Tab-separated table of C-alpha atoms and ligand atoms in Angstrom:
chain	number	residue	atom	x	y	z
R	958	MET	CA	66.497	114.633	200.706
R	959	THR	CA	67.571	118.232	201.153
R	960	LEU	CA	65.460	120.821	199.322
R	961	ILE	CA	66.869	124.345	199.407
R	962	LEU	CA	65.156	127.496	198.222
R	963	GLY	CA	67.842	129.789	196.785
R	964	ILE	CA	67.367	133.528	196.232
R	965	ASP	CA	69.614	135.980	194.364
R	966	THR	CA	69.057	139.715	193.876
R	967	SER	CA	72.683	140.800	193.703
R	968	CYS	CA	72.572	142.620	190.415
R	969	ASP	CA	69.926	143.030	187.720
R	970	GLU	CA	68.255	139.621	187.864
R	971	THR	CA	65.587	138.655	190.404
R	972	ALA	CA	66.042	134.922	190.854
R	973	ALA	CA	64.679	132.040	192.911
R	974	ALA	CA	65.212	128.291	192.579
R	975	VAL	CA	64.575	125.013	194.366
R	976	VAL	CA	67.467	122.527	194.288
R	977	GLU	CA	67.714	119.022	195.732
R	978	ASP	CA	70.949	117.927	197.392
R	979	GLY	CA	72.927	120.705	195.772
R	980	ARG	CA	72.688	119.053	192.383
R	981	VAL	CA	69.181	118.451	191.036
R	982	VAL	CA	67.361	121.571	189.933
R	983	HIS	CA	63.598	121.401	190.523
R	984	SER	CA	62.961	124.976	189.406
R	985	ASN	CA	64.988	127.985	188.336
R	986	VAL	CA	63.123	131.238	187.783
R	987	VAL	CA	64.952	134.375	186.579
R	988	ALA	CA	63.234	137.733	186.003
R	989	SER	CA	65.736	139.724	184.012
R	990	GLN	CA	65.784	143.523	184.067
R	991	VAL	CA	68.074	143.731	181.091
R	992	ASP	CA	65.471	145.435	178.859
R	993	ILE	CA	64.919	148.136	181.488
R	994	HIS	CA	68.660	148.846	182.005
R	995	ARG	CA	69.468	148.686	178.296
R	996	ARG	CA	68.151	152.211	177.722
R	997	TYR	CA	70.771	153.520	180.192
R	998	GLY	CA	73.586	151.454	178.644
R	999	GLY	CA	74.260	149.802	182.015
R	1000	ILE	CA	72.723	149.026	185.378
R	1001	PHE	CA	70.887	151.857	187.154
R	1002	PRO	CA	71.120	150.797	190.831
R	1003	GLU	CA	68.000	152.529	192.207
R	1004	VAL	CA	65.902	151.141	189.350
R	1005	ALA	CA	67.340	147.692	190.005
R	1006	SER	CA	66.375	147.571	193.661
R	1007	ARG	CA	62.873	148.871	192.997
R	1008	GLN	CA	62.455	146.244	190.293
R	1009	HIS	CA	63.616	143.484	192.696
R	1010	LEU	CA	60.957	144.623	195.174
R	1011	LEU	CA	58.289	144.325	192.502
R	1012	CYS	CA	59.456	140.929	191.270
R	1013	ILE	CA	60.731	139.025	194.285
R	1014	ASN	CA	57.469	137.595	195.655
R	1015	PRO	CA	56.076	136.410	192.300
R	1016	VAL	CA	59.483	134.957	191.359
R	1017	ILE	CA	59.708	132.950	194.604
R	1018	GLU	CA	56.081	131.777	194.264
R	1019	GLN	CA	56.795	130.697	190.687
R	1020	ALA	CA	59.870	128.759	191.790
R	1021	MET	CA	57.771	126.878	194.350
R	1022	VAL	CA	54.999	126.182	191.827
R	1023	ASP	CA	57.440	125.022	189.117
R	1024	ALA	CA	59.173	122.715	191.617
R	1025	GLY	CA	55.814	121.380	192.775
R	1026	VAL	CA	56.843	121.502	196.434
R	1027	GLU	CA	55.024	122.779	199.497
R	1028	TRP	CA	56.626	125.276	201.858
R	1029	GLY	CA	56.806	122.551	204.485
R	1030	ALA	CA	59.032	120.401	202.276
R	1031	LEU	CA	61.907	122.918	202.304
R	1032	THR	CA	65.041	122.207	204.312
R	1033	ALA	CA	66.600	125.679	204.269
R	1034	VAL	CA	66.521	129.127	202.653
R	1035	ALA	CA	69.714	130.420	201.034
R	1036	VAL	CA	70.412	133.920	199.787
R	1037	THR	CA	73.243	135.885	198.220
R	1038	HIS	CA	74.389	138.561	200.696
R	1039	GLY	CA	77.322	139.876	198.632
R	1040	PRO	CA	79.113	140.968	196.571
R	1041	GLY	CA	76.680	143.100	194.608
R	1042	LEU	CA	74.648	146.281	194.707
R	1043	ALA	CA	73.661	147.120	198.310
R	1044	GLY	CA	70.061	148.105	197.569
R	1045	SER	CA	69.523	145.055	195.397
R	1046	LEU	CA	71.093	142.615	197.891
R	1047	LEU	CA	68.896	144.059	200.677
R	1048	VAL	CA	65.714	142.914	198.951
R	1049	GLY	CA	66.802	139.289	198.703
R	1050	VAL	CA	68.349	139.141	202.180
R	1051	ASN	CA	65.281	140.542	203.906
R	1052	VAL	CA	62.833	138.332	202.046
R	1053	ALA	CA	65.011	135.263	202.785
R	1054	LYS	CA	65.154	136.166	206.491
R	1055	GLY	CA	61.410	136.651	206.686
R	1056	LEU	CA	60.751	133.317	204.938
R	1057	ALA	CA	63.274	131.324	206.970
R	1058	TRP	CA	62.006	132.840	210.237
R	1059	SER	CA	58.375	132.191	209.523
R	1060	LEU	CA	59.005	128.658	208.226
R	1061	ARG	CA	61.444	127.949	211.101
R	1062	LEU	CA	64.150	126.942	208.652
R	1063	PRO	CA	67.899	127.481	208.709
R	1064	LEU	CA	69.100	130.553	206.826
R	1065	VAL	CA	72.298	130.321	204.747
R	1066	GLY	CA	74.021	133.479	203.486
R	1067	ILE	CA	76.020	132.815	200.351
R	1068	ASN	CA	78.852	134.611	198.587
R	1069	HIS	CA	77.823	135.225	194.963
R	1070	ILE	CA	81.221	134.140	193.613
R	1071	GLU	CA	80.984	130.855	195.438
R	1072	ALA	CA	77.521	130.442	193.963
R	1073	HIS	CA	78.902	130.890	190.437
R	1074	ILE	CA	81.532	128.175	191.120
R	1075	TYR	CA	78.837	125.757	192.289
R	1076	GLY	CA	77.116	126.092	188.935
R	1077	ASN	CA	79.502	123.249	188.058
R	1078	TRP	CA	77.780	120.829	190.456
R	1079	LEU	CA	74.370	121.330	188.851
R	1080	ALA	CA	72.868	118.727	186.553
R	1081	GLN	CA	76.174	117.334	185.305
R	1082	GLY	CA	76.239	113.779	186.672
R	1083	HIS	CA	79.944	113.248	187.160
R	1084	GLU	CA	81.330	115.521	189.958
R	1085	PRO	CA	84.349	117.822	189.491
R	1086	GLU	CA	87.437	116.311	191.108
R	1087	PHE	CA	89.607	118.180	193.626
R	1088	PRO	CA	92.082	119.785	193.647
R	1089	LEU	CA	90.799	122.059	190.916
R	1090	VAL	CA	91.423	125.440	189.380
R	1091	CYS	CA	88.409	127.671	188.687
R	1092	LEU	CA	88.321	130.726	186.490
R	1093	VAL	CA	85.490	132.990	187.647
R	1094	VAL	CA	84.678	135.558	184.980
R	1095	SER	CA	81.623	137.758	185.432
R	1096	GLY	CA	80.527	141.352	185.086
R	1097	GLY	CA	82.137	142.227	188.411
R	1098	HIS	CA	84.839	139.616	188.851
R	1099	THR	CA	87.824	137.970	187.213
R	1100	GLU	CA	89.479	135.613	189.651
R	1101	LEU	CA	91.580	132.490	189.304
R	1102	ILE	CA	90.857	130.312	192.320
R	1103	HIS	CA	92.425	127.062	193.582
R	1104	MET	CA	89.974	124.772	195.381
R	1105	ALA	CA	91.354	121.930	197.529
R	1106	GLY	CA	87.859	120.780	198.588
R	1107	HIS	CA	84.387	122.153	199.297
R	1108	GLY	CA	84.721	125.640	200.782
R	1109	ARG	CA	88.575	125.558	200.641
R	1110	TYR	CA	89.636	128.411	198.408
R	1111	ARG	CA	92.963	130.012	197.541
R	1112	LEU	CA	93.252	133.095	195.356
R	1113	LEU	CA	95.853	132.599	192.588
R	1114	GLY	CA	95.187	135.795	190.644
R	1115	ALA	CA	92.643	138.496	189.933
R	1116	THR	CA	92.136	141.414	187.646
R	1117	LEU	CA	94.032	144.595	188.398
R	1118	ASP	CA	91.497	146.793	186.680
R	1119	ASP	CA	88.274	145.842	184.840
R	1120	ALA	CA	86.527	142.491	185.191
R	1121	ALA	CA	86.449	140.481	181.970
R	1122	GLY	CA	82.666	140.944	181.614
R	1123	GLU	CA	83.024	144.658	182.305
R	1124	ALA	CA	85.620	144.941	179.512
R	1125	PHE	CA	83.202	143.121	177.155
R	1126	ASP	CA	80.415	145.521	178.218
R	1127	LYS	CA	82.578	148.634	177.738
R	1128	VAL	CA	83.945	147.624	174.347
R	1129	GLY	CA	80.422	146.568	173.301
R	1130	ARG	CA	79.239	150.086	174.108
R	1131	LEU	CA	82.191	151.587	172.174
R	1132	LEU	CA	81.176	149.493	169.162
R	1133	GLY	CA	77.595	150.742	169.427
R	1134	LEU	CA	76.338	147.279	170.377
R	1135	PRO	CA	73.406	146.862	172.812
R	1136	TYR	CA	73.860	146.153	176.559
R	1137	PRO	CA	75.086	143.723	177.810
R	1138	GLY	CA	78.121	143.816	175.571
R	1139	GLY	CA	79.329	140.231	176.187
R	1140	PRO	CA	76.689	138.340	174.194
R	1141	ALA	CA	76.526	141.155	171.653
R	1142	ILE	CA	80.296	141.026	170.998
R	1143	GLU	CA	80.140	137.261	170.716
R	1144	GLN	CA	77.372	137.566	168.136
R	1145	ALA	CA	79.141	140.315	166.204
R	1146	ALA	CA	82.456	138.384	166.287
R	1147	ARG	CA	80.849	135.503	164.344
R	1148	GLY	CA	81.045	137.626	161.219
R	1149	GLY	CA	84.641	138.784	161.815
R	1150	MET	CA	88.274	137.646	161.743
R	1151	PRO	CA	90.025	137.280	165.123
R	1152	THR	CA	93.391	138.106	163.468
R	1153	ALA	CA	92.110	141.254	161.725
R	1154	PHE	CA	93.509	143.603	164.396
R	1155	LYS	CA	96.551	143.008	166.583
R	1156	LEU	CA	95.359	143.860	170.061
R	1157	PRO	CA	97.666	143.785	173.101
R	1158	ARG	CA	97.652	140.872	175.573
R	1159	ALA	CA	98.599	141.725	179.216
R	1160	TRP	CA	100.620	138.653	180.161
R	1161	LEU	CA	101.911	140.181	183.434
R	1162	ALA	CA	104.764	137.661	183.467
R	1163	GLY	CA	105.184	135.568	186.583
R	1164	SER	CA	101.712	136.281	187.943
R	1165	TYR	CA	98.207	134.955	187.555
R	1166	ASP	CA	96.756	138.426	187.611
R	1167	PHE	CA	94.866	139.942	184.684
R	1168	SER	CA	94.520	143.397	183.163
R	1169	PHE	CA	92.094	144.464	180.481
R	1170	SER	CA	92.721	148.235	180.388
R	1171	GLY	CA	95.302	147.967	177.580
R	1172	VAL	CA	93.152	145.997	175.231
R	1173	LYS	CA	90.209	148.296	176.018
R	1174	THR	CA	92.231	151.406	175.182
R	1175	ALA	CA	93.535	149.798	171.982
R	1176	ALA	CA	89.921	148.995	171.017
R	1177	LEU	CA	88.938	152.572	171.709
R	1178	ARG	CA	91.693	153.884	169.388
R	1179	LEU	CA	90.555	151.573	166.600
R	1180	VAL	CA	86.915	152.570	167.025
R	1181	ARG	CA	87.953	156.221	166.714
R	1182	LYS	CA	89.832	155.394	163.537
R	1183	TYR	CA	87.196	153.317	161.854
R	1184	GLN	CA	83.863	154.339	163.342
R	1185	PRO	CA	84.065	157.900	164.641
R	1186	GLU	CA	80.252	158.107	164.801
R	1187	ALA	CA	79.970	155.051	167.081
R	1188	ASP	CA	82.376	156.340	169.694
R	1189	SER	CA	80.534	157.885	172.607
R	1190	GLY	CA	83.847	158.485	174.405
R	1191	PRO	CA	84.900	157.060	177.739
R	1192	GLY	CA	83.499	159.924	179.879
R	1193	THR	CA	80.172	160.552	178.142
R	1194	LYS	CA	76.923	159.501	179.650
R	1195	PRO	CA	74.870	156.758	177.976
R	1196	ARG	CA	71.772	158.079	176.248
R	1197	ALA	CA	69.167	157.759	179.023
R	1198	GLY	CA	65.754	157.203	177.579
R	1199	GLY	CA	67.093	156.970	174.042
R	1200	PRO	CA	66.541	153.999	171.745
R	1201	PRO	CA	68.931	151.060	172.013
R	1202	ALA	CA	72.017	151.473	169.858
R	1203	PRO	CA	71.727	149.745	166.488
R	1204	LEU	CA	73.433	146.388	166.054
R	1205	VAL	CA	75.555	146.638	162.907
R	1206	ILE	CA	77.128	143.239	162.723
R	1207	ARG	CA	77.501	143.258	158.949
R	1208	ASP	CA	79.847	146.196	159.267
R	1209	LEU	CA	83.225	144.588	158.696
R	1210	PRO	CA	85.373	146.741	161.041
R	1211	THR	CA	82.832	146.154	163.835
R	1212	ALA	CA	82.779	142.398	163.304
R	1213	ASN	CA	86.566	142.247	162.959
R	1214	LEU	CA	87.141	144.384	166.000
R	1215	ALA	CA	84.665	142.330	168.051
R	1216	ALA	CA	86.400	139.118	166.956
R	1217	SER	CA	89.886	140.486	167.598
R	1218	PHE	CA	88.889	141.813	171.054
R	1219	GLN	CA	87.258	138.529	172.007
R	1220	ALA	CA	90.279	136.588	170.862
R	1221	ALA	CA	92.664	138.793	172.888
R	1222	VAL	CA	90.659	138.413	176.085
R	1223	VAL	CA	90.041	134.672	175.643
R	1224	GLU	CA	93.709	133.908	174.842
R	1225	VAL	CA	94.946	135.418	178.117
R	1226	LEU	CA	92.190	133.873	180.225
R	1227	VAL	CA	92.772	130.397	178.797
R	1228	GLU	CA	96.565	130.548	178.850
R	1229	LYS	CA	96.761	131.549	182.510
R	1230	THR	CA	94.105	129.092	183.622
R	1231	CYS	CA	95.849	126.163	181.911
R	1232	ARG	CA	99.240	127.208	183.307
R	1233	ALA	CA	97.799	127.336	186.818
R	1234	ALA	CA	96.189	123.921	186.384
R	1235	GLU	CA	99.620	122.510	185.489
R	1236	GLU	CA	101.542	124.299	188.237
R	1237	TYR	CA	99.053	123.307	190.982
R	1238	GLY	CA	98.455	119.734	189.790
R	1239	ALA	CA	94.712	120.322	189.300
R	1240	ARG	CA	92.574	117.362	188.329
R	1241	THR	CA	89.837	119.561	186.904
R	1242	VAL	CA	89.511	123.005	185.399
R	1243	LEU	CA	86.231	124.853	186.018
R	1244	LEU	CA	84.795	127.901	184.334
R	1245	ALA	CA	82.174	130.024	186.145
R	1246	GLY	CA	80.296	133.328	185.805
R	1247	GLY	CA	78.506	135.115	183.018
R	1248	VAL	CA	81.502	135.264	180.650
R	1249	ALA	CA	81.712	131.464	180.844
R	1250	ALA	CA	78.685	131.603	178.518
R	1251	ASN	CA	81.063	132.773	175.782
R	1252	GLY	CA	81.354	130.090	173.085
R	1253	SER	CA	84.892	130.990	172.111
R	1254	LEU	CA	86.142	130.842	175.740
R	1255	ARG	CA	84.391	127.507	176.199
R	1256	ALA	CA	85.878	126.018	173.023
R	1257	GLU	CA	89.410	127.280	173.633
R	1258	ILE	CA	89.639	126.073	177.242
R	1259	GLU	CA	88.336	122.646	176.154
R	1260	ARG	CA	90.975	122.608	173.424
R	1261	LEU	CA	93.952	123.659	175.537
R	1262	SER	CA	93.379	122.436	179.098
R	1263	PRO	CA	95.757	119.712	180.296
R	1264	VAL	CA	92.962	118.205	182.438
R	1265	PRO	CA	89.205	117.640	182.007
R	1266	VAL	CA	87.168	120.868	181.889
R	1267	ARG	CA	83.759	121.479	183.490
R	1268	ILE	CA	81.614	124.366	182.389
R	1269	PRO	CA	78.111	125.027	183.700
R	1270	ALA	CA	75.206	124.809	181.266
R	1271	LEU	CA	74.500	128.271	179.831
R	1272	GLU	CA	71.570	128.945	182.194
R	1273	TYR	CA	73.834	128.353	185.222
R	1274	CYS	CA	76.616	130.649	183.940
R	1275	THR	CA	74.740	133.916	184.112
R	1276	ASP	CA	73.054	135.054	187.306
R	1277	ASN	CA	70.434	132.664	188.733
R	1278	ALA	CA	69.491	131.233	192.105
R	1279	ALA	CA	70.018	127.493	191.491
R	1280	ILE	CA	73.764	128.128	191.972
R	1281	VAL	CA	73.019	129.805	195.322
R	1282	ALA	CA	71.016	126.796	196.532
R	1283	SER	CA	73.779	124.435	195.388
R	1284	ALA	CA	76.532	126.313	197.243
R	1285	ALA	CA	74.284	126.427	200.324
R	1286	PHE	CA	73.847	122.638	200.325
R	1287	PHE	CA	77.594	122.104	200.712
R	1288	ARG	CA	77.783	124.803	203.442
R	1289	LEU	CA	74.942	123.101	205.326
R	1290	GLN	CA	76.664	119.742	204.932
R	1291	ALA	CA	79.738	121.249	206.524
R	1292	GLY	CA	77.539	122.174	209.520
R	1293	GLU	CA	77.299	125.881	208.687
R	1294	GLN	CA	74.289	128.128	208.854
R	1295	THR	CA	73.897	131.849	209.241
R	1296	GLY	CA	72.537	133.937	212.120
R	1297	TRP	CA	69.551	136.302	211.950
R	1298	ASP	CA	71.971	139.235	211.947
R	1299	LEU	CA	72.957	138.373	208.342
R	1300	ASP	CA	73.628	141.668	206.547
R	1301	VAL	CA	74.431	142.629	202.992
R	1302	VAL	CA	78.155	143.042	202.202
R	1303	PRO	CA	78.447	144.768	198.802
R	1304	GLY	CA	82.253	144.240	198.738
R	1305	LEU	CA	82.230	140.677	200.093
R	1306	ARG	CA	85.202	138.591	198.985
R	1307	LEU	CA	85.584	134.879	198.681
R	1308	VAL	CA	89.259	134.738	199.641
R	1309	ALA	CA	90.806	137.564	201.585
R	1310	ASP	CA	93.999	137.855	199.592
R	1311	ARG	CA	96.664	136.047	197.652
R	1312	GLU	CA	98.780	133.834	199.938
O	1597	KG4	O1	77.625	136.449	186.180
O	1597	KG4	P1	76.880	137.538	185.535
O	1597	KG4	O2	75.516	137.168	184.971
O	1597	KG4	O3	76.622	138.724	186.493
O	1597	KG4	C1	77.602	139.114	187.422
O	1597	KG4	O4	77.660	138.490	188.508
O	1597	KG4	O5	78.372	140.046	187.036
O	1597	KG4	O6	77.815	138.111	184.392
O	1597	KG4	C2	77.377	139.148	183.568
O	1597	KG4	C3	78.531	139.463	182.615
O	1597	KG4	C4	78.280	140.688	181.753
O	1597	KG4	O7	79.403	141.505	181.766
O	1597	KG4	C5	78.036	140.077	180.376
O	1597	KG4	O8	78.443	140.936	179.315
O	1597	KG4	C6	78.918	138.846	180.433
O	1597	KG4	O9	78.723	138.350	181.713
O	1597	KG4	N1	78.501	137.850	179.413
O	1597	KG4	C7	79.261	137.453	178.399
O	1597	KG4	C8	78.485	136.540	177.655
O	1597	KG4	N2	77.273	136.374	178.273
O	1597	KG4	C9	77.310	137.176	179.361
O	1597	KG4	N3	80.487	137.806	178.013
O	1597	KG4	C10	80.987	137.281	176.906
O	1597	KG4	N4	80.309	136.410	176.102
O	1597	KG4	C11	79.058	136.006	176.440
O	1597	KG4	N5	78.383	135.160	175.660
O	1598	ZN	ZN1	77.029	136.812	188.823
C-alpha cells in the first residue's frame, strides 16, 4: 500500500491530504482564505503567503490525524511547485522538503494542472480510459489536453486571454457579486434566463483555442446600460477593507446577465471539448479545475459528449491536496521522484506548446 501525503499552497487555499494508491482519500483538509481575500475583491499575494505560513503546520497535522496514520506509515511527500503565486508555493515546497528529508521519504514535485486532472482518479471506482481529452478550467488556466496515458500530455488548445474562471470572477465583480465570481454567478444564474441577452461566442474557427475577452466586454457594456451603480469599471481598484458587495440575485437584469454569460462560456467550452473528443478518438472526456464545479458545465458536457464523461466530485474540483497526492502516485509508479533542489516555478507549464 502506498500512502502519500500531498501538500498544496499554490493559491489561496492551504491544503494537505493523505491518499492511498492514488485513489483512496484517507483525509483531505483545506483551509480556505476566501473570506480574507473577499474584502479585496481578489487574491492579495502577500496576505496569501503569510496566511499559508500560519496554517500549513496545523493543516498537515489535521490531515494526519483525520487519516489516522503515523508519520512512519507514509511512502512519500508530494507538493505542488507550480504554477501559482511564488510566495505561496514557497511555503508548501519548503515544508514538504523538510518533512521528506526528516522522514527519509521520497519527495515528489507536482504540476498543479496535472493535479487537477488527477482529481478524476479519486474515489470514482471505474478508471478513466485512455486516450482521453481533458478540459482544465480553473482560475488561472483554460487548457484542452489530450492524454495518451499517464503523464503523456499533448496541448490541443488554450485560452488566448483570460482563463475561464478569471472571466467568471471578473464578470462577477462587474455584477457586484462577491468573490469568487464563479459560484456567485452560478447561484445568480439560477434565477435568470440564459437566452435573455445575446452574448458573443469566440469560436476561433479551426482551432481549439479559447478567448473570453469579447464576452467579458459585452457583459461590461450591458452592466453599464442596466446597472450603472454596480459597475466599478475595469481599471478601478476593489474596495480594500470595505464590506463585501451585496448579492442581488433577485434583480432580473443581474440574474439574466449571469445566466446569459454562463451559457455563452459553457457553450464554447463544451462544443470544443466534444469536437476534440471526436477528432482524436477519445474514449473518455474529463473535466478538471475549479470551474468544473459549475453545474451548468457539468450538465451540458454530460448531455453532449460523444463518449463517457468523468468529472471529479465537487471537493476535488477546487483546490485541494488529495489531487496532488494522486498525481504523485502515478509519477512514483513511473519511477520518478524529485531532487532536493526542487524549486517553485510560478509559470510552470504542463505541456510546452501545441505540437
Ligand atoms: O482550481 P481552482 O480552485 O483554483 C485555481 O487553480 O485557479 O479554481 C478557482 C476558480 C475561480 O475562478 C472560481 O471562480 C472558479 O474556479 N469556480 C467556478 C465555480 N466554482 C469555482 N466557476 C464557475 N462555477 C462554479 N461553480
Ligand atoms: Zn487549482
